[in-house]
PDB file of C-alpha atoms in Angstrom:
ATOM      1  CA  MET A1119       0.000   0.000   0.000  1.00  0.00           C
ATOM      2  CA  GLU A1120       1.313   3.438  -0.884  1.00  0.00           C
ATOM      3  CA  TRP A1121       0.822   5.270   2.399  1.00  0.00           C
ATOM      4  CA  GLU A1122       3.308   7.946   1.385  1.00  0.00           C
ATOM      5  CA  ASN A1123       0.711   9.607  -0.842  1.00  0.00           C
ATOM      6  CA  GLN A1124      -1.851   9.862   1.951  1.00  0.00           C
ATOM      7  CA  THR A1125      -2.538  13.022   3.973  1.00  0.00           C
ATOM      8  CA  ILE A1126      -1.156  13.071   7.514  1.00  0.00           C
ATOM      9  CA  LEU A1127      -4.029  13.250  10.005  1.00  0.00           C
ATOM     10  CA  VAL A1128      -4.365  16.286  12.270  1.00  0.00           C
ATOM     11  CA  GLU A1129      -7.607  15.260  13.998  1.00  0.00           C
ATOM     12  CA  PHE A1130      -9.759  12.246  14.786  1.00  0.00           C
ATOM     13  CA  PHE A1131     -13.518  11.697  14.618  1.00  0.00           C
ATOM     14  CA  LEU A1132     -15.023  10.149  17.768  1.00  0.00           C
ATOM     15  CA  LYS A1133     -17.900   8.055  16.483  1.00  0.00           C
ATOM     16  CA  GLY A1134     -19.486   7.337  19.868  1.00  0.00           C
ATOM     17  CA  LEU A1135     -23.236   6.912  19.460  1.00  0.00           C
ATOM     18  CA  SER A1136     -23.504   8.766  16.156  1.00  0.00           C
ATOM     19  CA  GLY A1137     -26.634   7.516  14.443  1.00  0.00           C
ATOM     20  CA  TYR A1138     -28.515   7.105  17.741  1.00  0.00           C
ATOM     21  CA  PRO A1139     -29.538  10.712  18.633  1.00  0.00           C
ATOM     22  CA  ARG A1140     -32.200   9.778  21.218  1.00  0.00           C
ATOM     23  CA  LEU A1141     -29.952   7.212  22.862  1.00  0.00           C
ATOM     24  CA  GLU A1142     -27.144   9.744  22.822  1.00  0.00           C
ATOM     25  CA  LEU A1143     -29.279  12.315  24.681  1.00  0.00           C
ATOM     26  CA  LEU A1144     -30.410   9.753  27.277  1.00  0.00           C
ATOM     27  CA  PHE A1145     -26.845   8.573  27.786  1.00  0.00           C
ATOM     28  CA  CYS A1146     -25.692  12.184  28.166  1.00  0.00           C
ATOM     29  CA  VAL A1147     -28.211  12.854  30.967  1.00  0.00           C
ATOM     30  CA  LEU A1148     -27.357   9.619  32.804  1.00  0.00           C
ATOM     31  CA  VAL A1149     -23.609  10.209  32.611  1.00  0.00           C
ATOM     32  CA  LEU A1150     -24.017  13.806  33.803  1.00  0.00           C
ATOM     33  CA  ILE A1151     -26.000  12.648  36.867  1.00  0.00           C
ATOM     34  CA  MET A1152     -23.416   9.955  37.600  1.00  0.00           C
ATOM     35  CA  TYR A1153     -20.583  12.472  37.239  1.00  0.00           C
ATOM     36  CA  VAL A1154     -22.199  14.756  39.847  1.00  0.00           C
ATOM     37  CA  VAL A1155     -22.535  11.759  42.207  1.00  0.00           C
ATOM     38  CA  ILE A1156     -18.849  10.914  41.592  1.00  0.00           C
ATOM     39  CA  LEU A1157     -17.728  14.452  42.484  1.00  0.00           C
ATOM     40  CA  LEU A1158     -19.905  14.645  45.598  1.00  0.00           C
ATOM     41  CA  GLY A1159     -19.180  11.129  46.878  1.00  0.00           C
ATOM     42  CA  ASN A1160     -15.438  11.074  46.301  1.00  0.00           C
ATOM     43  CA  GLY A1161     -15.071  14.712  47.340  1.00  0.00           C
ATOM     44  CA  THR A1162     -16.781  13.927  50.656  1.00  0.00           C
ATOM     45  CA  LEU A1163     -14.472  10.957  51.277  1.00  0.00           C
ATOM     46  CA  ILE A1164     -11.388  13.096  50.622  1.00  0.00           C
ATOM     47  CA  LEU A1165     -12.721  15.834  52.912  1.00  0.00           C
ATOM     48  CA  ILE A1166     -13.493  13.588  55.867  1.00  0.00           C
ATOM     49  CA  SER A1167     -10.207  11.669  55.522  1.00  0.00           C
ATOM     50  CA  ILE A1168      -8.395  15.004  55.888  1.00  0.00           C
ATOM     51  CA  LEU A1169     -10.541  16.631  58.593  1.00  0.00           C
ATOM     52  CA  ASP A1170     -11.230  13.632  60.858  1.00  0.00           C
ATOM     53  CA  SER A1171      -8.129  12.663  62.877  1.00  0.00           C
ATOM     54  CA  HIS A1172      -9.542   9.163  63.460  1.00  0.00           C
ATOM     55  CA  LEU A1173      -9.167   8.485  59.730  1.00  0.00           C
ATOM     56  CA  HIS A1174      -5.489   9.418  59.562  1.00  0.00           C
ATOM     57  CA  THR A1175      -4.506   5.799  58.923  1.00  0.00           C
ATOM     58  CA  PRO A1176      -2.883   4.004  55.962  1.00  0.00           C
ATOM     59  CA  MET A1177      -6.208   2.568  54.745  1.00  0.00           C
ATOM     60  CA  TYR A1178      -7.925   5.946  54.572  1.00  0.00           C
ATOM     61  CA  PHE A1179      -4.824   7.548  53.090  1.00  0.00           C
ATOM     62  CA  PHE A1180      -5.034   5.017  50.254  1.00  0.00           C
ATOM     63  CA  LEU A1181      -8.793   5.552  50.053  1.00  0.00           C
ATOM     64  CA  GLY A1182      -8.282   9.320  49.752  1.00  0.00           C
ATOM     65  CA  ASN A1183      -5.830   8.713  46.916  1.00  0.00           C
ATOM     66  CA  LEU A1184      -8.320   6.386  45.236  1.00  0.00           C
ATOM     67  CA  SER A1185     -11.097   8.984  45.499  1.00  0.00           C
ATOM     68  CA  PHE A1186      -8.847  11.727  44.109  1.00  0.00           C
ATOM     69  CA  LEU A1187      -7.817   9.364  41.319  1.00  0.00           C
ATOM     70  CA  ASP A1188     -11.458   8.635  40.429  1.00  0.00           C
ATOM     71  CA  ILE A1189     -12.239  12.355  40.286  1.00  0.00           C
ATOM     72  CA  CYS A1190      -9.241  12.978  37.993  1.00  0.00           C
ATOM     73  CA  TYR A1191     -10.014   9.969  35.799  1.00  0.00           C
ATOM     74  CA  THR A1192     -13.644  10.884  35.229  1.00  0.00           C
ATOM     75  CA  THR A1193     -12.851  14.592  34.779  1.00  0.00           C
ATOM     76  CA  VAL A1194     -10.472  13.675  31.982  1.00  0.00           C
ATOM     77  CA  SER A1195     -13.039  11.583  30.116  1.00  0.00           C
ATOM     78  CA  ILE A1196     -16.596  12.666  31.010  1.00  0.00           C
ATOM     79  CA  PRO A1197     -16.694  16.440  30.240  1.00  0.00           C
ATOM     80  CA  PRO A1198     -15.270  15.984  26.697  1.00  0.00           C
ATOM     81  CA  MET A1199     -17.734  13.122  26.203  1.00  0.00           C
ATOM     82  CA  LEU A1200     -20.671  15.325  27.253  1.00  0.00           C
ATOM     83  CA  VAL A1201     -19.509  18.156  24.977  1.00  0.00           C
ATOM     84  CA  SER A1202     -19.321  15.679  22.119  1.00  0.00           C
ATOM     85  CA  PHE A1203     -22.894  14.526  22.810  1.00  0.00           C
ATOM     86  CA  LEU A1204     -24.272  18.079  22.862  1.00  0.00           C
ATOM     87  CA  SER A1205     -22.405  19.441  19.841  1.00  0.00           C
ATOM     88  CA  GLU A1206     -22.408  18.502  16.197  1.00  0.00           C
ATOM     89  CA  LYS A1207     -18.615  18.594  16.076  1.00  0.00           C
ATOM     90  CA  LYS A1208     -17.324  15.176  17.125  1.00  0.00           C
ATOM     91  CA  THR A1209     -13.677  15.708  16.255  1.00  0.00           C
ATOM     92  CA  ILE A1210     -10.631  15.965  18.507  1.00  0.00           C
ATOM     93  CA  SER A1211      -7.182  17.233  17.563  1.00  0.00           C
ATOM     94  CA  PHE A1212      -4.220  14.862  17.392  1.00  0.00           C
ATOM     95  CA  SER A1213      -2.555  16.588  20.363  1.00  0.00           C
ATOM     96  CA  GLY A1214      -5.815  16.587  22.333  1.00  0.00           C
ATOM     97  CA  CYS A1215      -6.221  12.888  21.638  1.00  0.00           C
ATOM     98  CA  ALA A1216      -2.645  12.244  22.819  1.00  0.00           C
ATOM     99  CA  VAL A1217      -3.295  14.107  26.094  1.00  0.00           C
ATOM    100  CA  GLN A1218      -6.517  12.152  26.613  1.00  0.00           C
ATOM    101  CA  MET A1219      -4.716   8.858  25.988  1.00  0.00           C
ATOM    102  CA  PHE A1220      -1.903   9.772  28.361  1.00  0.00           C
ATOM    103  CA  LEU A1221      -4.134  10.855  31.247  1.00  0.00           C
ATOM    104  CA  GLY A1222      -6.602   7.981  30.869  1.00  0.00           C
ATOM    105  CA  LEU A1223      -3.875   5.329  30.776  1.00  0.00           C
ATOM    106  CA  ALA A1224      -1.951   6.937  33.657  1.00  0.00           C
ATOM    107  CA  MET A1225      -5.054   7.029  35.873  1.00  0.00           C
ATOM    108  CA  GLY A1226      -6.099   3.475  34.977  1.00  0.00           C
ATOM    109  CA  THR A1227      -2.636   2.049  35.694  1.00  0.00           C
ATOM    110  CA  THR A1228      -2.361   3.964  38.961  1.00  0.00           C
ATOM    111  CA  GLU A1229      -5.715   2.608  40.137  1.00  0.00           C
ATOM    112  CA  CYS A1230      -4.667  -0.991  39.436  1.00  0.00           C
ATOM    113  CA  VAL A1231      -1.435  -0.608  41.418  1.00  0.00           C
ATOM    114  CA  LEU A1232      -3.185   1.322  44.209  1.00  0.00           C
ATOM    115  CA  LEU A1233      -5.781  -1.433  44.649  1.00  0.00           C
ATOM    116  CA  GLY A1234      -2.910  -3.907  45.011  1.00  0.00           C
ATOM    117  CA  MET A1235      -1.319  -1.714  47.699  1.00  0.00           C
ATOM    118  CA  MET A1236      -4.646  -1.510  49.543  1.00  0.00           C
ATOM    119  CA  ALA A1237      -4.960  -5.308  49.487  1.00  0.00           C
ATOM    120  CA  PHE A1238      -1.490  -5.622  51.035  1.00  0.00           C
ATOM    121  CA  ASP A1239      -2.523  -3.115  53.719  1.00  0.00           C
ATOM    122  CA  ARG A1240      -5.582  -5.229  54.588  1.00  0.00           C
ATOM    123  CA  TYR A1241      -3.411  -8.368  54.682  1.00  0.00           C
ATOM    124  CA  VAL A1242      -1.011  -6.814  57.197  1.00  0.00           C
ATOM    125  CA  ALA A1243      -3.882  -5.412  59.303  1.00  0.00           C
ATOM    126  CA  ILE A1244      -5.603  -8.791  59.608  1.00  0.00           C
ATOM    127  CA  CYS A1245      -2.754 -11.323  59.458  1.00  0.00           C
ATOM    128  CA  ASN A1246      -0.077  -9.316  61.309  1.00  0.00           C
ATOM    129  CA  PRO A1247      -2.029  -6.892  63.534  1.00  0.00           C
ATOM    130  CA  LEU A1248       0.720  -6.597  66.172  1.00  0.00           C
ATOM    131  CA  ARG A1249       3.259  -5.471  63.570  1.00  0.00           C
ATOM    132  CA  TYR A1250       0.828  -3.320  61.567  1.00  0.00           C
ATOM    133  CA  SER A1251       1.995   0.028  62.931  1.00  0.00           C
ATOM    134  CA  VAL A1252       5.615  -0.909  62.189  1.00  0.00           C
ATOM    135  CA  ILE A1253       5.121  -2.349  58.691  1.00  0.00           C
ATOM    136  CA  MET A1254       2.569   0.247  57.566  1.00  0.00           C
ATOM    137  CA  SER A1255       4.246   3.297  59.061  1.00  0.00           C
ATOM    138  CA  LYS A1256       4.036   6.694  57.403  1.00  0.00           C
ATOM    139  CA  GLY A1257       7.470   6.049  55.955  1.00  0.00           C
ATOM    140  CA  SER A1258       5.997   3.031  54.158  1.00  0.00           C
ATOM    141  CA  TYR A1259       2.469   3.866  53.028  1.00  0.00           C
ATOM    142  CA  VAL A1260       3.249   7.345  51.658  1.00  0.00           C
ATOM    143  CA  PRO A1261       6.006   6.015  49.299  1.00  0.00           C
ATOM    144  CA  MET A1262       3.674   3.129  48.344  1.00  0.00           C
ATOM    145  CA  ALA A1263       0.968   5.573  47.255  1.00  0.00           C
ATOM    146  CA  ALA A1264       3.483   7.851  45.530  1.00  0.00           C
ATOM    147  CA  GLY A1265       4.959   4.820  43.768  1.00  0.00           C
ATOM    148  CA  SER A1266       1.508   3.939  42.378  1.00  0.00           C
ATOM    149  CA  TRP A1267       1.251   7.395  40.777  1.00  0.00           C
ATOM    150  CA  ILE A1268       4.825   7.235  39.438  1.00  0.00           C
ATOM    151  CA  ILE A1269       4.236   3.800  37.894  1.00  0.00           C
ATOM    152  CA  GLY A1270       1.070   5.086  36.210  1.00  0.00           C
ATOM    153  CA  VAL A1271       2.838   8.131  34.759  1.00  0.00           C
ATOM    154  CA  VAL A1272       5.867   6.128  33.554  1.00  0.00           C
ATOM    155  CA  ASN A1273       3.747   3.410  31.927  1.00  0.00           C
ATOM    156  CA  SER A1274       1.522   5.981  30.226  1.00  0.00           C
ATOM    157  CA  THR A1275       4.514   8.032  29.046  1.00  0.00           C
ATOM    158  CA  VAL A1276       6.108   4.988  27.395  1.00  0.00           C
ATOM    159  CA  GLN A1277       2.942   3.650  25.766  1.00  0.00           C
ATOM    160  CA  THR A1278       1.540   7.020  24.639  1.00  0.00           C
ATOM    161  CA  GLY A1279       4.969   8.062  23.345  1.00  0.00           C
ATOM    162  CA  CYS A1280       5.152   4.932  21.202  1.00  0.00           C
ATOM    163  CA  VAL A1281       1.636   5.483  19.815  1.00  0.00           C
ATOM    164  CA  VAL A1282       2.057   9.175  18.867  1.00  0.00           C
ATOM    165  CA  GLN A1283       5.167   8.282  16.857  1.00  0.00           C
ATOM    166  CA  LEU A1284       3.088   6.034  14.583  1.00  0.00           C
ATOM    167  CA  PRO A1285       2.003   7.429  11.205  1.00  0.00           C
ATOM    168  CA  PHE A1286      -1.742   8.100  10.941  1.00  0.00           C
ATOM    169  CA  CYS A1287      -2.627   8.731   7.322  1.00  0.00           C
ATOM    170  CA  ARG A1288      -5.795   6.874   6.433  1.00  0.00           C
ATOM    171  CA  ASN A1289      -8.880   6.187   8.549  1.00  0.00           C
ATOM    172  CA  ASN A1290      -9.472   8.794  11.290  1.00  0.00           C
ATOM    173  CA  VAL A1291     -12.690   7.380  12.793  1.00  0.00           C
ATOM    174  CA  ILE A1292     -12.289   6.193  16.403  1.00  0.00           C
ATOM    175  CA  ASN A1293     -15.196   3.880  17.177  1.00  0.00           C
ATOM    176  CA  HIS A1294     -15.287   4.971  20.814  1.00  0.00           C
ATOM    177  CA  PHE A1295     -16.370   7.827  23.091  1.00  0.00           C
ATOM    178  CA  THR A1296     -12.808   8.830  23.935  1.00  0.00           C
ATOM    179  CA  CYS A1297      -9.274   8.337  22.615  1.00  0.00           C
ATOM    180  CA  GLU A1298      -8.833   4.848  24.007  1.00  0.00           C
ATOM    181  CA  ILE A1299      -5.241   3.832  23.268  1.00  0.00           C
ATOM    182  CA  LEU A1300      -5.968   0.487  21.600  1.00  0.00           C
ATOM    183  CA  ALA A1301      -8.670   1.997  19.368  1.00  0.00           C
ATOM    184  CA  VAL A1302      -6.262   4.748  18.265  1.00  0.00           C
ATOM    185  CA  MET A1303      -3.393   2.335  17.730  1.00  0.00           C
ATOM    186  CA  LYS A1304      -5.461   0.242  15.296  1.00  0.00           C
ATOM    187  CA  LEU A1305      -5.823   3.283  13.002  1.00  0.00           C
ATOM    188  CA  ALA A1306      -2.062   3.558  12.356  1.00  0.00           C
ATOM    189  CA  CYS A1307      -0.881   2.839   8.831  1.00  0.00           C
ATOM    190  CA  ALA A1308       2.192   0.979  10.052  1.00  0.00           C
ATOM    191  CA  ASP A1309       3.183  -2.223  11.798  1.00  0.00           C
ATOM    192  CA  ILE A1310       1.981  -2.017  15.414  1.00  0.00           C
ATOM    193  CA  SER A1311       3.422  -5.341  16.627  1.00  0.00           C
ATOM    194  CA  ARG A1312       6.011  -3.531  18.782  1.00  0.00           C
ATOM    195  CA  ASN A1313       3.270  -1.431  20.391  1.00  0.00           C
ATOM    196  CA  GLU A1314       1.192  -4.538  21.035  1.00  0.00           C
ATOM    197  CA  PHE A1315       4.184  -6.231  22.680  1.00  0.00           C
ATOM    198  CA  ILE A1316       4.804  -3.193  24.918  1.00  0.00           C
ATOM    199  CA  MET A1317       1.097  -3.169  25.834  1.00  0.00           C
ATOM    200  CA  LEU A1318       1.230  -6.893  26.660  1.00  0.00           C
ATOM    201  CA  VAL A1319       4.251  -6.408  28.937  1.00  0.00           C
ATOM    202  CA  ALA A1320       2.643  -3.378  30.620  1.00  0.00           C
ATOM    203  CA  THR A1321      -0.632  -5.260  31.119  1.00  0.00           C
ATOM    204  CA  THR A1322       1.214  -8.161  32.738  1.00  0.00           C
ATOM    205  CA  LEU A1323       3.266  -5.912  35.020  1.00  0.00           C
ATOM    206  CA  PHE A1324       0.743  -3.265  36.020  1.00  0.00           C
ATOM    207  CA  ILE A1325      -2.637  -5.019  35.800  1.00  0.00           C
ATOM    208  CA  MET A1326      -2.046  -8.732  36.298  1.00  0.00           C
ATOM    209  CA  THR A1327       0.705  -8.378  38.952  1.00  0.00           C
ATOM    210  CA  PRO A1328      -1.472  -6.194  41.249  1.00  0.00           C
ATOM    211  CA  LEU A1329      -4.322  -8.657  40.649  1.00  0.00           C
ATOM    212  CA  LEU A1330      -2.012 -11.522  41.674  1.00  0.00           C
ATOM    213  CA  LEU A1331      -1.037  -9.575  44.811  1.00  0.00           C
ATOM    214  CA  ILE A1332      -4.726  -9.048  45.587  1.00  0.00           C
ATOM    215  CA  ILE A1333      -5.515 -12.749  45.119  1.00  0.00           C
ATOM    216  CA  ILE A1334      -2.607 -13.842  47.345  1.00  0.00           C
ATOM    217  CA  SER A1335      -3.452 -11.258  50.019  1.00  0.00           C
ATOM    218  CA  TYR A1336      -7.112 -12.242  50.192  1.00  0.00           C
ATOM    219  CA  THR A1337      -6.312 -15.949  50.118  1.00  0.00           C
ATOM    220  CA  LEU A1338      -4.154 -15.463  53.229  1.00  0.00           C
ATOM    221  CA  ILE A1339      -6.840 -13.205  54.754  1.00  0.00           C
ATOM    222  CA  ILE A1340      -9.560 -15.833  54.212  1.00  0.00           C
ATOM    223  CA  ILE A1341      -7.333 -18.524  55.732  1.00  0.00           C
ATOM    224  CA  SER A1342      -6.745 -16.281  58.744  1.00  0.00           C
ATOM    225  CA  ILE A1343     -10.476 -15.539  59.101  1.00  0.00           C
ATOM    226  CA  LEU A1344     -11.390 -19.248  58.976  1.00  0.00           C
ATOM    227  CA  ARG A1345      -9.043 -19.895  61.893  1.00  0.00           C
ATOM    228  CA  ILE A1346     -11.123 -17.596  64.104  1.00  0.00           C
ATOM    229  CA  ARG A1347     -13.482 -19.757  66.167  1.00  0.00           C
ATOM    230  CA  SER A1348     -16.066 -17.087  66.979  1.00  0.00           C
ATOM    231  CA  SER A1349     -18.549 -16.354  64.186  1.00  0.00           C
ATOM    232  CA  GLU A1350     -18.880 -12.819  65.541  1.00  0.00           C
ATOM    233  CA  GLY A1351     -15.104 -12.421  65.361  1.00  0.00           C
ATOM    234  CA  ARG A1352     -15.006 -13.730  61.783  1.00  0.00           C
ATOM    235  CA  SER A1353     -17.758 -11.304  60.782  1.00  0.00           C
ATOM    236  CA  LYS A1354     -15.989  -8.360  62.427  1.00  0.00           C
ATOM    237  CA  VAL A1355     -12.640  -9.132  60.774  1.00  0.00           C
ATOM    238  CA  PHE A1356     -14.200  -9.697  57.351  1.00  0.00           C
ATOM    239  CA  SER A1357     -16.081  -6.397  57.549  1.00  0.00           C
ATOM    240  CA  THR A1358     -12.747  -4.538  57.676  1.00  0.00           C
ATOM    241  CA  CYS A1359     -11.821  -5.711  54.181  1.00  0.00           C
ATOM    242  CA  SER A1360     -15.188  -6.414  52.534  1.00  0.00           C
ATOM    243  CA  ALA A1361     -15.506  -2.881  51.103  1.00  0.00           C
ATOM    244  CA  HIS A1362     -12.136  -3.043  49.363  1.00  0.00           C
ATOM    245  CA  LEU A1363     -12.831  -6.564  48.093  1.00  0.00           C
ATOM    246  CA  THR A1364     -16.152  -5.378  46.639  1.00  0.00           C
ATOM    247  CA  VAL A1365     -14.411  -2.487  44.847  1.00  0.00           C
ATOM    248  CA  VAL A1366     -11.777  -4.871  43.447  1.00  0.00           C
ATOM    249  CA  ILE A1367     -14.440  -7.257  42.126  1.00  0.00           C
ATOM    250  CA  ILE A1368     -16.323  -4.410  40.414  1.00  0.00           C
ATOM    251  CA  PHE A1369     -13.168  -2.859  38.944  1.00  0.00           C
ATOM    252  CA  TYR A1370     -11.597  -6.047  37.576  1.00  0.00           C
ATOM    253  CA  GLY A1371     -14.983  -7.568  36.784  1.00  0.00           C
ATOM    254  CA  THR A1372     -15.850  -4.754  34.382  1.00  0.00           C
ATOM    255  CA  ILE A1373     -12.406  -5.042  32.751  1.00  0.00           C
ATOM    256  CA  LEU A1374     -12.813  -8.794  32.235  1.00  0.00           C
ATOM    257  CA  PHE A1375     -16.363  -8.309  30.932  1.00  0.00           C
ATOM    258  CA  MET A1376     -15.274  -5.703  28.406  1.00  0.00           C
ATOM    259  CA  TYR A1377     -12.151  -7.374  27.057  1.00  0.00           C
ATOM    260  CA  MET A1378     -12.734 -11.094  27.559  1.00  0.00           C
ATOM    261  CA  LYS A1379     -16.412 -11.601  26.788  1.00  0.00           C
ATOM    262  CA  PRO A1380     -17.093 -13.877  23.778  1.00  0.00           C
ATOM    263  CA  LYS A1381     -17.836 -12.169  20.474  1.00  0.00           C
ATOM    264  CA  SER A1382     -19.683 -13.380  17.414  1.00  0.00           C
ATOM    265  CA  LYS A1383     -17.755 -14.344  14.289  1.00  0.00           C
ATOM    266  CA  GLU A1384     -18.994 -11.214  12.545  1.00  0.00           C
ATOM    267  CA  LYS A1385     -17.596  -8.983  15.282  1.00  0.00           C
ATOM    268  CA  LEU A1386     -14.319 -10.858  15.400  1.00  0.00           C
ATOM    269  CA  ASN A1387     -13.776  -9.939  11.767  1.00  0.00           C
ATOM    270  CA  SER A1388     -14.909  -6.357  12.171  1.00  0.00           C
ATOM    271  CA  ASP A1389     -13.956  -3.235  14.109  1.00  0.00           C
ATOM    272  CA  ASP A1390     -17.617  -2.238  14.516  1.00  0.00           C
ATOM    273  CA  MET A1391     -19.334  -2.172  17.875  1.00  0.00           C
ATOM    274  CA  ASP A1392     -23.078  -2.231  18.333  1.00  0.00           C
ATOM    275  CA  ALA A1393     -24.877   0.277  20.551  1.00  0.00           C
ATOM    276  CA  THR A1394     -24.955  -2.122  23.531  1.00  0.00           C
ATOM    277  CA  ASP A1395     -21.189  -2.642  23.438  1.00  0.00           C
ATOM    278  CA  LYS A1396     -20.657   1.107  23.265  1.00  0.00           C
ATOM    279  CA  LEU A1397     -22.951   1.783  26.219  1.00  0.00           C
ATOM    280  CA  VAL A1398     -21.205  -0.853  28.338  1.00  0.00           C
ATOM    281  CA  SER A1399     -17.860   0.583  27.301  1.00  0.00           C
ATOM    282  CA  GLY A1400     -18.975   4.089  28.185  1.00  0.00           C
ATOM    283  CA  PHE A1401     -20.320   3.091  31.601  1.00  0.00           C
ATOM    284  CA  TYR A1402     -17.132   1.113  32.346  1.00  0.00           C
ATOM    285  CA  GLY A1403     -15.205   4.246  33.300  1.00  0.00           C
ATOM    286  CA  VAL A1404     -18.133   5.775  35.217  1.00  0.00           C
ATOM    287  CA  ILE A1405     -19.757   3.045  37.311  1.00  0.00           C
ATOM    288  CA  ALA A1406     -16.767   2.064  39.482  1.00  0.00           C
ATOM    289  CA  PRO A1407     -15.832   5.654  40.463  1.00  0.00           C
ATOM    290  CA  MET A1408     -19.481   6.319  41.336  1.00  0.00           C
ATOM    291  CA  ILE A1409     -19.990   3.140  43.377  1.00  0.00           C
ATOM    292  CA  ASN A1410     -16.655   3.233  45.266  1.00  0.00           C
ATOM    293  CA  PRO A1411     -17.573   5.985  47.783  1.00  0.00           C
ATOM    294  CA  LEU A1412     -21.040   4.473  48.261  1.00  0.00           C
ATOM    295  CA  ILE A1413     -19.515   1.091  49.113  1.00  0.00           C
ATOM    296  CA  TYR A1414     -17.004   2.533  51.566  1.00  0.00           C
ATOM    297  CA  SER A1415     -19.605   4.713  53.267  1.00  0.00           C
ATOM    298  CA  LEU A1416     -22.348   2.091  53.482  1.00  0.00           C
ATOM    299  CA  ARG A1417     -20.091  -0.733  54.673  1.00  0.00           C
ATOM    300  CA  ASN A1418     -17.779   1.237  56.940  1.00  0.00           C
ATOM    301  CA  ARG A1419     -18.775   2.430  60.413  1.00  0.00           C
ATOM    302  CA  ASP A1420     -15.794   4.812  60.709  1.00  0.00           C
ATOM    303  CA  VAL A1421     -16.767   6.651  57.530  1.00  0.00           C
ATOM    304  CA  LYS A1422     -20.410   6.917  58.651  1.00  0.00           C
ATOM    305  CA  GLU A1423     -19.361   8.348  62.007  1.00  0.00           C
ATOM    306  CA  ALA A1424     -16.946  10.786  60.343  1.00  0.00           C
ATOM    307  CA  VAL A1425     -19.692  12.060  58.010  1.00  0.00           C
ATOM    308  CA  LYS A1426     -22.121  12.485  60.940  1.00  0.00           C
ATOM    309  CA  HIS A1427     -19.453  14.319  62.936  1.00  0.00           C
ATOM    310  CA  LEU A1428     -18.721  16.603  59.986  1.00  0.00           C
ATOM    311  CA  LEU A1429     -22.425  17.411  59.534  1.00  0.00           C
ATOM    312  CA  ARG A1430     -22.926  18.043  63.249  1.00  0.00           C
ATOM    313  CA  ARG A1431     -19.932  20.382  63.317  1.00  0.00           C
ATOM    314  CA  LYS A1432     -21.255  22.222  60.261  1.00  0.00           C
ATOM    315  CA  ASN A1433     -24.700  22.665  61.847  1.00  0.00           C
ATOM    316  CA  PHE A1434     -23.118  23.797  65.130  1.00  0.00           C
ATOM    317  CA  ASN A1435     -21.076  26.471  63.341  1.00  0.00           C
ATOM    318  CA  LYS A1436     -24.275  27.845  61.817  1.00  0.00           C
TER     319      LYS A1436
END
């Protein structure tokens, strides 16, 4: 193929739900409502973890980072998506697409690593309670959280840098709501085997390794819980990690559903996605950040008490 004669692309067209105007409007309203819930829920968790001295622990430090991460992740993807729904112009510049890819991948990688760190924290708290304050000291959990952010930035820098160097000179239609890195990579008019290899290595290191750490941690936690003779004691210990386990299941469950669900032969030979696939894909990056603060507040007595204390103090000041 003579790609040399093609015009170098300067912008991409985000197909999204083009062709489904009513569905697009409904989806826009739902996502907007969910985005408001995300900001309020995660913002409240960050606020109480800072203001309430009882929550100045490693677990709530990680939780505050997770909430901040969810706010950043959704702010990167949702507002541009809503603008695209409400305007006729569905294009995004090449540089804008690169920034969106970088931020989305950095946030996603950071969340995977951070969830692994949180699982290790729960393992130490339950299986080594007497050494918890020593192992999970401030000199340990702060670098662990910072390391999660650094890993996300480094991974995203490498992968996004490799993608933007590819030549894009033919099809400019991204069959997605945002500049998802794999969808963009498939549009390149060059061999992308090196990029796919880098993505495979990164997926193994930064998605599967934290998942393995989570599995090992919770296997040891479950073994420790089963050794407790009192049913009340088992219930109390399990409640300290059930919220995080629920978040992990939702986060990795949606990933596995999106990328490992069986597809028909027609779809395997085509880049097209039907409206259902697109809706599931769109909600993937919205549902977990919205549910996370609800899970931690509904299943955590400390968070409930901190919220009540904050509200009482606010009413008293009035």
